[in-house]
Amino acid sequence: MDRPRFRKAFLSPRFWPLWCGLGLLWLIVQLPYPALLWIGRALGALMYRVAGDRRRIAKRNLELCFPEKTAAERKRLLKENFASTGIAFFEMAMSWWWSRKRLATLAHVEGLEYLQQAQREGKGVILMALHFTTLEIGAALLGQQHTIDGMYREHKNPLFDYIQRQGRERHNLDSLAVEREDVRGMLKLLRSGRAIWYAPDQDYGAKQSIFVPLFGIQAATVTATSKFARLGKALVVPFTQERLADGSGYRLVIHAPLEGFPGETEEADCLRINQWIEGVLREHPEQYLWAHRRFKSRPPGEPKLYAKRV
């Protein structure tokens, strides 16, 4: 995918409201980090009240995944999740506009040696990540340490798409954006020894997935991780991230490559991935993107798990 380019059309009146919003956001993120955390939590509290559909989806997911918790515990977790989502809005802007030096003060990176070793050996890497609310800033912080290519879906608004891509790619000019549908391009990069961020934790439909348990529920799980690893001759390296509770920044952990992956069957691989996902989410459930209908696709004969209004 070509580098983002500014177009004169972005100055037309139809984009003025977005420019005003972006300008206000730029001003806000000049505030100190603790202030942004506070404002983000306040925004999350507002979103909890007004984003009814998103709240119902997240609430249902927590009911399905944490039945052992009481209703009161899940409600507290839901509110914390919305607070984390509110903070993520400003983290996105921080990743776009903060200086590299200022961002670097928030990074606590572990396991970078696994990526460096793979690079020395000329092996491609599938950096297996999850859709945490800290996704944007985590990618920015890691991108300052190592070249990571990313799967990308073009935004409908061309100005927002330009700002987002410009903000993402400035952290490492060697990084590339790969369109999600460009399978050949992704395999080519992996075979050439590149590292690509990839998250297999969402429901992309039953057609390209198989059903294996996640939190004890049959979940449509993409088989692409196995296929990419096999065809791209790549290592699968788990990657986790968390916003630290003490306000000191973010812990980014690159884990050791999965051994024996891909395995004998795609079903076994998908089950292994889901078991890893479940373990990670149990550690920091409040920071995950629960407002996604993860269990929308159902095996034949099984009832839907979300209400129609959702």
Short mmCIF file of C-alpha atoms in Angstrom, two decimals:
data_model
loop_
_atom_site.label_atom_id
_atom_site.label_comp_id
_atom_site.label_asym_id
_atom_site.label_seq_id
_atom_site.Cartn_x
_atom_site.Cartn_y
_atom_site.Cartn_z
CA MET A 1 0.00 0.00 0.00
CA ASP A 2 1.31 3.46 -0.95
CA ARG A 3 2.30 5.99 1.70
CA PRO A 4 -0.49 8.38 2.80
CA ARG A 5 -0.53 11.64 0.86
CA PHE A 6 -2.21 14.93 1.65
CA ARG A 7 -4.75 16.05 -0.94
CA LYS A 8 -6.04 19.55 -1.63
CA ALA A 9 -9.56 18.13 -1.45
CA PHE A 10 -9.08 17.76 2.33
CA LEU A 11 -9.38 21.56 2.57
CA SER A 12 -12.92 21.59 1.15
CA PRO A 13 -15.80 22.71 3.43
CA ARG A 14 -17.16 19.19 3.87
CA PHE A 15 -14.08 18.33 5.91
CA TRP A 16 -14.14 21.46 8.10
CA PRO A 17 -16.11 19.86 10.98
CA LEU A 18 -13.58 17.03 11.16
CA TRP A 19 -10.68 19.50 11.05
CA CYS A 20 -12.24 21.40 13.98
CA GLY A 21 -12.65 18.18 15.95
CA LEU A 22 -9.09 17.12 15.22
CA GLY A 23 -7.80 20.55 16.23
CA LEU A 24 -9.61 20.35 19.56
CA LEU A 25 -8.29 16.84 20.12
CA TRP A 26 -4.74 18.01 19.33
CA LEU A 27 -5.06 20.75 21.95
CA ILE A 28 -6.38 18.35 24.60
CA VAL A 29 -3.57 15.83 24.18
CA GLN A 30 -0.98 18.49 24.95
CA LEU A 31 -2.09 18.11 28.57
CA PRO A 32 -0.05 15.98 31.00
CA TYR A 33 -0.59 12.23 30.82
CA PRO A 34 -2.37 11.96 34.23
CA ALA A 35 -4.87 14.60 33.10
CA LEU A 36 -5.57 12.67 29.91
CA LEU A 37 -6.24 9.52 31.92
CA TRP A 38 -8.74 11.43 34.06
CA ILE A 39 -10.49 13.00 31.06
CA GLY A 40 -10.56 9.63 29.31
CA ARG A 41 -12.24 7.97 32.26
CA ALA A 42 -14.82 10.78 32.34
CA LEU A 43 -15.48 10.29 28.62
CA GLY A 44 -15.86 6.56 29.23
CA ALA A 45 -18.44 7.22 31.95
CA LEU A 46 -20.41 9.34 29.48
CA MET A 47 -20.15 6.65 26.80
CA TYR A 48 -21.46 4.09 29.28
CA ARG A 49 -24.64 6.14 29.60
CA VAL A 50 -25.25 7.04 25.97
CA ALA A 51 -23.80 4.15 23.91
CA GLY A 52 -26.65 1.75 24.54
CA ASP A 53 -25.96 -0.82 21.82
CA ARG A 54 -22.24 -1.01 22.57
CA ARG A 55 -22.99 -1.31 26.29
CA ARG A 56 -25.46 -4.15 25.72
CA ILE A 57 -22.99 -6.05 23.54
CA ALA A 58 -20.19 -5.70 26.10
CA LYS A 59 -22.54 -6.62 28.95
CA ARG A 60 -23.65 -9.76 27.12
CA ASN A 61 -20.07 -10.78 26.37
CA LEU A 62 -19.13 -10.44 30.03
CA GLU A 63 -22.15 -12.56 30.99
CA LEU A 64 -21.08 -15.26 28.55
CA CYS A 65 -17.38 -15.24 29.42
CA PHE A 66 -17.54 -14.68 33.19
CA PRO A 67 -20.62 -16.51 34.48
CA GLU A 68 -18.77 -17.19 37.74
CA LYS A 69 -18.81 -13.47 38.60
CA THR A 70 -21.79 -11.87 40.30
CA ALA A 71 -23.96 -9.36 38.44
CA ALA A 72 -22.48 -6.58 40.58
CA GLU A 73 -18.92 -7.67 39.75
CA ARG A 74 -19.69 -7.74 36.04
CA LYS A 75 -21.28 -4.29 36.22
CA ARG A 76 -18.14 -2.88 37.85
CA LEU A 77 -16.04 -4.58 35.18
CA LEU A 78 -18.27 -3.15 32.45
CA LYS A 79 -17.87 0.38 33.79
CA GLU A 80 -14.10 -0.08 34.02
CA ASN A 81 -14.11 -1.32 30.44
CA PHE A 82 -15.88 1.82 29.25
CA ALA A 83 -13.41 3.93 31.22
CA SER A 84 -10.59 2.13 29.41
CA THR A 85 -12.33 2.75 26.09
CA GLY A 86 -12.58 6.46 26.86
CA ILE A 87 -8.88 6.61 27.68
CA ALA A 88 -8.14 4.81 24.40
CA PHE A 89 -9.59 7.74 22.46
CA PHE A 90 -6.87 10.02 23.80
CA GLU A 91 -4.20 7.33 23.55
CA MET A 92 -4.94 7.19 19.84
CA ALA A 93 -4.31 10.94 19.57
CA MET A 94 -1.17 10.64 21.71
CA SER A 95 0.19 8.04 19.31
CA TRP A 96 -0.49 10.38 16.39
CA TRP A 97 0.87 13.64 17.75
CA TRP A 98 3.13 13.19 20.76
CA SER A 99 6.83 13.41 20.05
CA ARG A 100 8.78 10.17 19.91
CA LYS A 101 10.73 11.23 22.99
CA ARG A 102 7.60 11.92 25.03
CA LEU A 103 5.98 8.64 24.01
CA ALA A 104 9.12 6.65 24.78
CA THR A 105 8.89 7.61 28.47
CA LEU A 106 5.73 5.48 28.73
CA ALA A 107 7.14 2.30 27.18
CA HIS A 108 8.15 -0.74 29.24
CA VAL A 109 9.07 -3.35 26.62
CA GLU A 110 10.00 -6.97 27.36
CA GLY A 111 11.06 -9.78 25.04
CA LEU A 112 12.34 -7.68 22.16
CA GLU A 113 15.12 -10.23 21.71
CA TYR A 114 12.66 -12.71 20.15
CA LEU A 115 11.96 -10.33 17.27
CA GLN A 116 15.62 -9.46 16.91
CA GLN A 117 16.63 -13.12 16.75
CA ALA A 118 14.01 -13.88 14.11
CA GLN A 119 15.27 -10.92 12.09
CA ARG A 120 18.88 -12.15 12.30
CA GLU A 121 17.76 -15.58 11.09
CA GLY A 122 15.70 -14.11 8.26
CA LYS A 123 12.45 -15.58 9.55
CA GLY A 124 9.10 -13.90 9.12
CA VAL A 125 7.04 -13.24 12.24
CA ILE A 126 3.29 -13.19 12.80
CA LEU A 127 3.01 -10.96 15.86
CA MET A 128 -0.14 -12.48 17.32
CA ALA A 129 -1.97 -9.73 19.20
CA LEU A 130 -5.44 -8.99 20.57
CA HIS A 131 -7.89 -6.11 20.19
CA PHE A 132 -7.18 -4.35 23.46
CA THR A 133 -8.30 -0.77 24.00
CA THR A 134 -4.58 0.08 24.15
CA LEU A 135 -4.08 -1.21 20.60
CA GLU A 136 -3.15 2.11 18.97
CA ILE A 137 -0.65 3.33 21.52
CA GLY A 138 0.79 -0.15 21.99
CA ALA A 139 1.52 -0.38 18.26
CA ALA A 140 3.11 3.08 18.32
CA LEU A 141 5.38 2.27 21.26
CA LEU A 142 6.45 -1.07 19.82
CA GLY A 143 6.98 0.51 16.40
CA GLN A 144 9.65 2.75 17.92
CA GLN A 145 11.57 -0.35 18.99
CA HIS A 146 11.20 -2.63 15.95
CA THR A 147 9.80 -2.50 12.42
CA ILE A 148 6.30 -4.00 12.48
CA ASP A 149 4.01 -4.11 9.45
CA GLY A 150 0.28 -3.97 10.05
CA MET A 151 -2.95 -5.30 8.58
CA TYR A 152 -5.07 -2.34 7.54
CA ARG A 153 -8.65 -1.61 6.52
CA GLU A 154 -9.25 1.73 4.82
CA HIS A 155 -11.49 4.16 6.72
CA LYS A 156 -14.59 5.45 4.94
CA ASN A 157 -13.63 9.08 5.60
CA PRO A 158 -10.54 9.82 3.45
CA LEU A 159 -9.29 12.64 5.70
CA PHE A 160 -9.53 10.51 8.84
CA ASP A 161 -7.85 7.68 6.94
CA TYR A 162 -4.98 10.01 6.00
CA ILE A 163 -4.54 11.31 9.57
CA GLN A 164 -4.67 7.81 11.04
CA ARG A 165 -2.18 6.29 8.62
CA GLN A 166 0.14 9.30 8.87
CA GLY A 167 0.03 9.04 12.64
CA ARG A 168 0.66 5.31 12.66
CA GLU A 169 3.46 5.15 10.13
CA ARG A 170 5.50 8.09 11.45
CA HIS A 171 6.89 5.96 14.29
CA ASN A 172 8.80 3.74 11.89
CA LEU A 173 9.08 4.84 8.28
CA ASP A 174 10.19 1.33 7.29
CA SER A 175 6.87 -0.17 8.38
CA LEU A 176 4.27 -1.07 5.77
CA ALA A 177 0.48 -1.16 5.79
CA VAL A 178 -0.99 -4.32 4.26
CA GLU A 179 -4.61 -4.39 3.14
CA ARG A 180 -6.52 -7.08 5.00
CA GLU A 181 -7.57 -8.77 1.76
CA ASP A 182 -4.04 -8.80 0.32
CA VAL A 183 -3.11 -12.35 1.28
CA ARG A 184 -0.40 -12.64 -1.36
CA GLY A 185 1.21 -9.43 -0.21
CA MET A 186 1.23 -10.61 3.39
CA LEU A 187 2.79 -13.96 2.51
CA LYS A 188 5.43 -12.22 0.41
CA LEU A 189 6.39 -10.02 3.36
CA LEU A 190 6.56 -12.98 5.74
CA ARG A 191 8.76 -14.97 3.37
CA SER A 192 11.11 -11.99 3.11
CA GLY A 193 11.59 -11.99 6.89
CA ARG A 194 9.21 -9.17 7.90
CA ALA A 195 7.16 -9.03 11.12
CA ILE A 196 3.41 -8.44 10.74
CA TRP A 197 0.89 -7.51 13.46
CA TYR A 198 -2.10 -9.86 13.28
CA ALA A 199 -5.06 -10.35 15.62
CA PRO A 200 -7.12 -13.57 15.30
CA ASP A 201 -9.53 -12.78 18.15
CA GLN A 202 -12.63 -11.49 16.34
CA ASP A 203 -15.59 -13.10 14.57
CA TYR A 204 -15.05 -12.80 10.81
CA GLY A 205 -17.90 -15.16 9.95
CA ALA A 206 -18.26 -18.92 9.73
CA LYS A 207 -17.09 -19.13 6.11
CA GLN A 208 -13.40 -18.60 6.91
CA SER A 209 -13.47 -20.07 10.41
CA ILE A 210 -14.02 -23.23 12.40
CA PHE A 211 -15.85 -23.52 15.71
CA VAL A 212 -13.73 -24.22 18.78
CA PRO A 213 -14.31 -23.31 22.44
CA LEU A 214 -13.53 -19.88 23.86
CA PHE A 215 -14.58 -19.40 27.49
CA GLY A 216 -16.50 -22.66 27.07
CA ILE A 217 -18.53 -21.32 24.13
CA GLN A 218 -18.20 -22.49 20.54
CA ALA A 219 -16.64 -19.49 18.77
CA ALA A 220 -15.96 -18.96 15.06
CA THR A 221 -12.15 -18.82 14.97
CA VAL A 222 -10.19 -17.91 11.86
CA THR A 223 -7.86 -20.56 10.50
CA ALA A 224 -5.69 -17.95 8.79
CA THR A 225 -3.07 -17.94 11.55
CA SER A 226 -2.13 -21.53 10.74
CA LYS A 227 -2.27 -20.95 7.00
CA PHE A 228 -0.12 -17.82 7.13
CA ALA A 229 2.44 -19.51 9.37
CA ARG A 230 2.66 -22.54 7.10
CA LEU A 231 2.64 -20.80 3.72
CA GLY A 232 4.75 -17.86 4.89
CA LYS A 233 7.24 -20.11 6.71
CA ALA A 234 6.81 -17.78 9.68
CA LEU A 235 7.07 -17.91 13.45
CA VAL A 236 3.99 -17.09 15.52
CA VAL A 237 5.03 -14.77 18.34
CA PRO A 238 2.39 -13.85 20.95
CA PHE A 239 2.24 -10.19 21.95
CA THR A 240 0.43 -8.71 24.94
CA GLN A 241 0.06 -5.19 26.24
CA GLU A 242 -1.47 -3.47 29.25
CA ARG A 243 -2.01 0.00 30.62
CA LEU A 244 -0.27 0.05 34.00
CA ALA A 245 -2.50 0.78 36.97
CA ASP A 246 0.02 3.14 38.58
CA GLY A 247 -0.15 5.54 35.62
CA SER A 248 3.49 5.02 34.63
CA GLY A 249 2.71 3.92 31.08
CA TYR A 250 2.38 0.61 29.26
CA ARG A 251 3.85 -2.85 29.59
CA LEU A 252 4.46 -4.49 26.21
CA VAL A 253 5.49 -8.14 26.26
CA ILE A 254 6.79 -10.09 23.27
CA HIS A 255 6.58 -13.75 24.22
CA ALA A 256 8.61 -16.69 22.96
CA PRO A 257 7.52 -18.09 19.57
CA LEU A 258 4.95 -20.87 19.74
CA GLU A 259 6.64 -24.25 19.48
CA GLY A 260 5.24 -26.84 17.09
CA PHE A 261 3.00 -24.32 15.36
CA PRO A 262 1.31 -24.90 13.04
CA GLY A 263 0.39 -28.32 14.33
CA GLU A 264 -1.19 -31.36 12.73
CA THR A 265 -4.68 -29.88 12.36
CA GLU A 266 -6.16 -26.41 12.05
CA GLU A 267 -8.69 -27.29 14.74
CA ALA A 268 -5.91 -28.01 17.24
CA ASP A 269 -4.17 -24.76 16.28
CA CYS A 270 -7.36 -22.71 16.70
CA LEU A 271 -8.03 -24.31 20.07
CA ARG A 272 -4.49 -23.53 21.19
CA ILE A 273 -4.90 -19.89 20.12
CA ASN A 274 -8.24 -19.55 21.92
CA GLN A 275 -6.80 -21.03 25.09
CA TRP A 276 -4.04 -18.43 24.95
CA ILE A 277 -6.56 -15.65 24.30
CA GLU A 278 -8.71 -16.73 27.22
CA GLY A 279 -5.73 -16.78 29.57
CA VAL A 280 -4.66 -13.28 28.54
CA LEU A 281 -8.18 -11.84 28.84
CA ARG A 282 -8.63 -13.23 32.33
CA GLU A 283 -5.61 -11.20 33.45
CA HIS A 284 -6.87 -7.80 32.23
CA PRO A 285 -10.51 -8.10 31.15
CA GLU A 286 -11.22 -4.42 31.75
CA GLN A 287 -8.85 -3.40 28.92
CA TYR A 288 -10.28 -5.60 26.17
CA LEU A 289 -12.60 -4.51 23.36
CA TRP A 290 -15.75 -6.28 24.57
CA ALA A 291 -18.10 -4.19 22.41
CA HIS A 292 -17.64 -6.68 19.53
CA ARG A 293 -20.10 -9.50 18.90
CA ARG A 294 -17.48 -12.22 19.31
CA PHE A 295 -20.07 -15.00 19.36
CA LYS A 296 -22.33 -13.71 16.58
CA SER A 297 -21.66 -16.68 14.27
CA ARG A 298 -23.19 -19.88 15.59
CA PRO A 299 -22.77 -23.55 14.66
CA PRO A 300 -25.71 -25.04 12.73
CA GLY A 301 -28.71 -25.53 15.01
CA GLU A 302 -27.45 -23.34 17.85
CA PRO A 303 -29.52 -20.31 18.93
CA LYS A 304 -28.25 -16.74 18.63
CA LEU A 305 -26.53 -15.35 21.71
CA TYR A 306 -27.31 -11.66 21.17
CA ALA A 307 -30.70 -9.97 21.31
CA LYS A 308 -32.09 -8.75 17.98
CA ARG A 309 -31.89 -5.09 18.96
CA VAL A 310 -28.14 -5.55 19.40
#
